[in-house]
Amino acid sequence: MHLEIITPDKKVFAGEANAVTLPGTEGQFQVLNRHAPLVSTLGKGDVVVEAGGVKQSYLIDGGVVEVLNNQVLVLAEAVL
């Protein structure tokens, strides 16, 4: 799936990912390839990106996520 993590200041990440773990306001959840469409609010916490067996983590300060057509768009308030 294609993932983008964007803040008001810059694009933090853009590329392919196998899985993304997100800090939802109601709890942590994971998005995998071909996930059903979804829109959710995000709280402060780690966005963990798994790509090619490597995990990267970004600490965000809230935001929203949209999952549609195997594309994940994370609009974060800030990356801390």
PDB file of C-alpha atoms in Angstrom:
ATOM      1  CA  MET A   1       0.000   0.000   0.000  1.00  0.00           C
ATOM      2  CA  HIS A   2       1.116   3.580  -0.531  1.00  0.00           C
ATOM      3  CA  LEU A   3       1.560   5.626   2.646  1.00  0.00           C
ATOM      4  CA  GLU A   4       2.012   9.357   3.134  1.00  0.00           C
ATOM      5  CA  ILE A   5       2.574  11.105   6.463  1.00  0.00           C
ATOM      6  CA  ILE A   6       2.125  14.864   6.139  1.00  0.00           C
ATOM      7  CA  THR A   7       2.290  17.746   8.630  1.00  0.00           C
ATOM      8  CA  PRO A   8       1.378  21.387   7.946  1.00  0.00           C
ATOM      9  CA  ASP A   9       5.120  22.062   7.518  1.00  0.00           C
ATOM     10  CA  LYS A  10       6.378  19.145   5.396  1.00  0.00           C
ATOM     11  CA  LYS A  11       5.920  15.674   3.982  1.00  0.00           C
ATOM     12  CA  VAL A  12       7.505  13.343   6.551  1.00  0.00           C
ATOM     13  CA  PHE A  13       7.149  10.015   4.712  1.00  0.00           C
ATOM     14  CA  ALA A  14       5.974   8.883   1.289  1.00  0.00           C
ATOM     15  CA  GLY A  15       6.399   5.347   0.022  1.00  0.00           C
ATOM     16  CA  GLU A  16       5.260   1.745   0.083  1.00  0.00           C
ATOM     17  CA  ALA A  17       4.480  -0.042   3.344  1.00  0.00           C
ATOM     18  CA  ASN A  18       3.344  -3.529   4.353  1.00  0.00           C
ATOM     19  CA  ALA A  19       1.620  -2.401   7.553  1.00  0.00           C
ATOM     20  CA  VAL A  20       1.026   0.788   9.541  1.00  0.00           C
ATOM     21  CA  THR A  21       0.200   0.915  13.250  1.00  0.00           C
ATOM     22  CA  LEU A  22      -1.600   4.089  14.304  1.00  0.00           C
ATOM     23  CA  PRO A  23      -2.515   5.739  17.645  1.00  0.00           C
ATOM     24  CA  GLY A  24      -6.286   6.137  17.320  1.00  0.00           C
ATOM     25  CA  THR A  25      -8.081   8.323  19.843  1.00  0.00           C
ATOM     26  CA  GLU A  26      -9.968   5.202  21.023  1.00  0.00           C
ATOM     27  CA  GLY A  27      -6.891   2.954  20.952  1.00  0.00           C
ATOM     28  CA  GLN A  28      -4.118   1.677  18.720  1.00  0.00           C
ATOM     29  CA  PHE A  29      -4.998  -0.037  15.420  1.00  0.00           C
ATOM     30  CA  GLN A  30      -3.192  -1.458  12.393  1.00  0.00           C
ATOM     31  CA  VAL A  31      -3.805  -1.033   8.664  1.00  0.00           C
ATOM     32  CA  LEU A  32      -2.661  -3.762   6.274  1.00  0.00           C
ATOM     33  CA  ASN A  33      -2.657  -4.063   2.475  1.00  0.00           C
ATOM     34  CA  ARG A  34      -6.129  -3.817   0.892  1.00  0.00           C
ATOM     35  CA  HIS A  35      -7.728  -2.576   4.114  1.00  0.00           C
ATOM     36  CA  ALA A  36     -11.368  -1.495   3.978  1.00  0.00           C
ATOM     37  CA  PRO A  37     -11.994   2.255   3.563  1.00  0.00           C
ATOM     38  CA  LEU A  38     -11.594   4.108   6.839  1.00  0.00           C
ATOM     39  CA  VAL A  39     -11.393   7.612   8.309  1.00  0.00           C
ATOM     40  CA  SER A  40     -10.284   8.030  11.933  1.00  0.00           C
ATOM     41  CA  THR A  41      -8.966  10.637  14.329  1.00  0.00           C
ATOM     42  CA  LEU A  42      -5.524  10.092  15.813  1.00  0.00           C
ATOM     43  CA  GLY A  43      -4.178  10.875  19.258  1.00  0.00           C
ATOM     44  CA  LYS A  44      -0.638  11.533  20.393  1.00  0.00           C
ATOM     45  CA  GLY A  45       1.522   8.455  19.886  1.00  0.00           C
ATOM     46  CA  ASP A  46       3.740   6.440  17.569  1.00  0.00           C
ATOM     47  CA  VAL A  47       2.989   5.725  13.928  1.00  0.00           C
ATOM     48  CA  VAL A  48       4.931   2.538  13.184  1.00  0.00           C
ATOM     49  CA  VAL A  49       5.635   1.883   9.504  1.00  0.00           C
ATOM     50  CA  GLU A  50       6.653  -1.640   8.445  1.00  0.00           C
ATOM     51  CA  ALA A  51       8.254  -1.783   5.010  1.00  0.00           C
ATOM     52  CA  GLY A  52      10.483  -4.555   3.685  1.00  0.00           C
ATOM     53  CA  GLY A  53      10.998  -6.087   7.120  1.00  0.00           C
ATOM     54  CA  VAL A  54      12.181  -2.774   8.605  1.00  0.00           C
ATOM     55  CA  LYS A  55      10.174  -0.761  11.137  1.00  0.00           C
ATOM     56  CA  GLN A  56      10.288   3.035  11.371  1.00  0.00           C
ATOM     57  CA  SER A  57       8.528   4.999  14.072  1.00  0.00           C
ATOM     58  CA  TYR A  58       7.258   8.592  14.043  1.00  0.00           C
ATOM     59  CA  LEU A  59       5.846  10.264  17.175  1.00  0.00           C
ATOM     60  CA  ILE A  60       2.858  12.400  16.169  1.00  0.00           C
ATOM     61  CA  ASP A  61       0.803  14.905  18.143  1.00  0.00           C
ATOM     62  CA  GLY A  62      -2.642  13.895  16.858  1.00  0.00           C
ATOM     63  CA  GLY A  63      -4.326  14.220  13.482  1.00  0.00           C
ATOM     64  CA  VAL A  64      -6.501  12.192  11.106  1.00  0.00           C
ATOM     65  CA  VAL A  65      -5.996   9.201   8.800  1.00  0.00           C
ATOM     66  CA  GLU A  66      -7.801   8.229   5.606  1.00  0.00           C
ATOM     67  CA  VAL A  67      -7.551   4.750   4.072  1.00  0.00           C
ATOM     68  CA  LEU A  68      -8.943   4.411   0.550  1.00  0.00           C
ATOM     69  CA  ASN A  69      -8.021   2.263  -2.490  1.00  0.00           C
ATOM     70  CA  ASN A  70      -4.885   0.830  -0.840  1.00  0.00           C
ATOM     71  CA  GLN A  71      -3.601   4.331  -0.063  1.00  0.00           C
ATOM     72  CA  VAL A  72      -3.104   5.608   3.480  1.00  0.00           C
ATOM     73  CA  LEU A  73      -2.932   9.348   4.146  1.00  0.00           C
ATOM     74  CA  VAL A  74      -1.919  10.479   7.641  1.00  0.00           C
ATOM     75  CA  LEU A  75      -2.444  14.200   8.271  1.00  0.00           C
ATOM     76  CA  ALA A  76      -0.561  14.814  11.513  1.00  0.00           C
ATOM     77  CA  GLU A  77      -0.701  17.968  13.628  1.00  0.00           C
ATOM     78  CA  ALA A  78       3.075  17.671  14.182  1.00  0.00           C
ATOM     79  CA  VAL A  79       5.870  15.095  14.275  1.00  0.00           C
ATOM     80  CA  LEU A  80       7.663  15.401  17.601  1.00  0.00           C
TER      81      LEU A  80
END
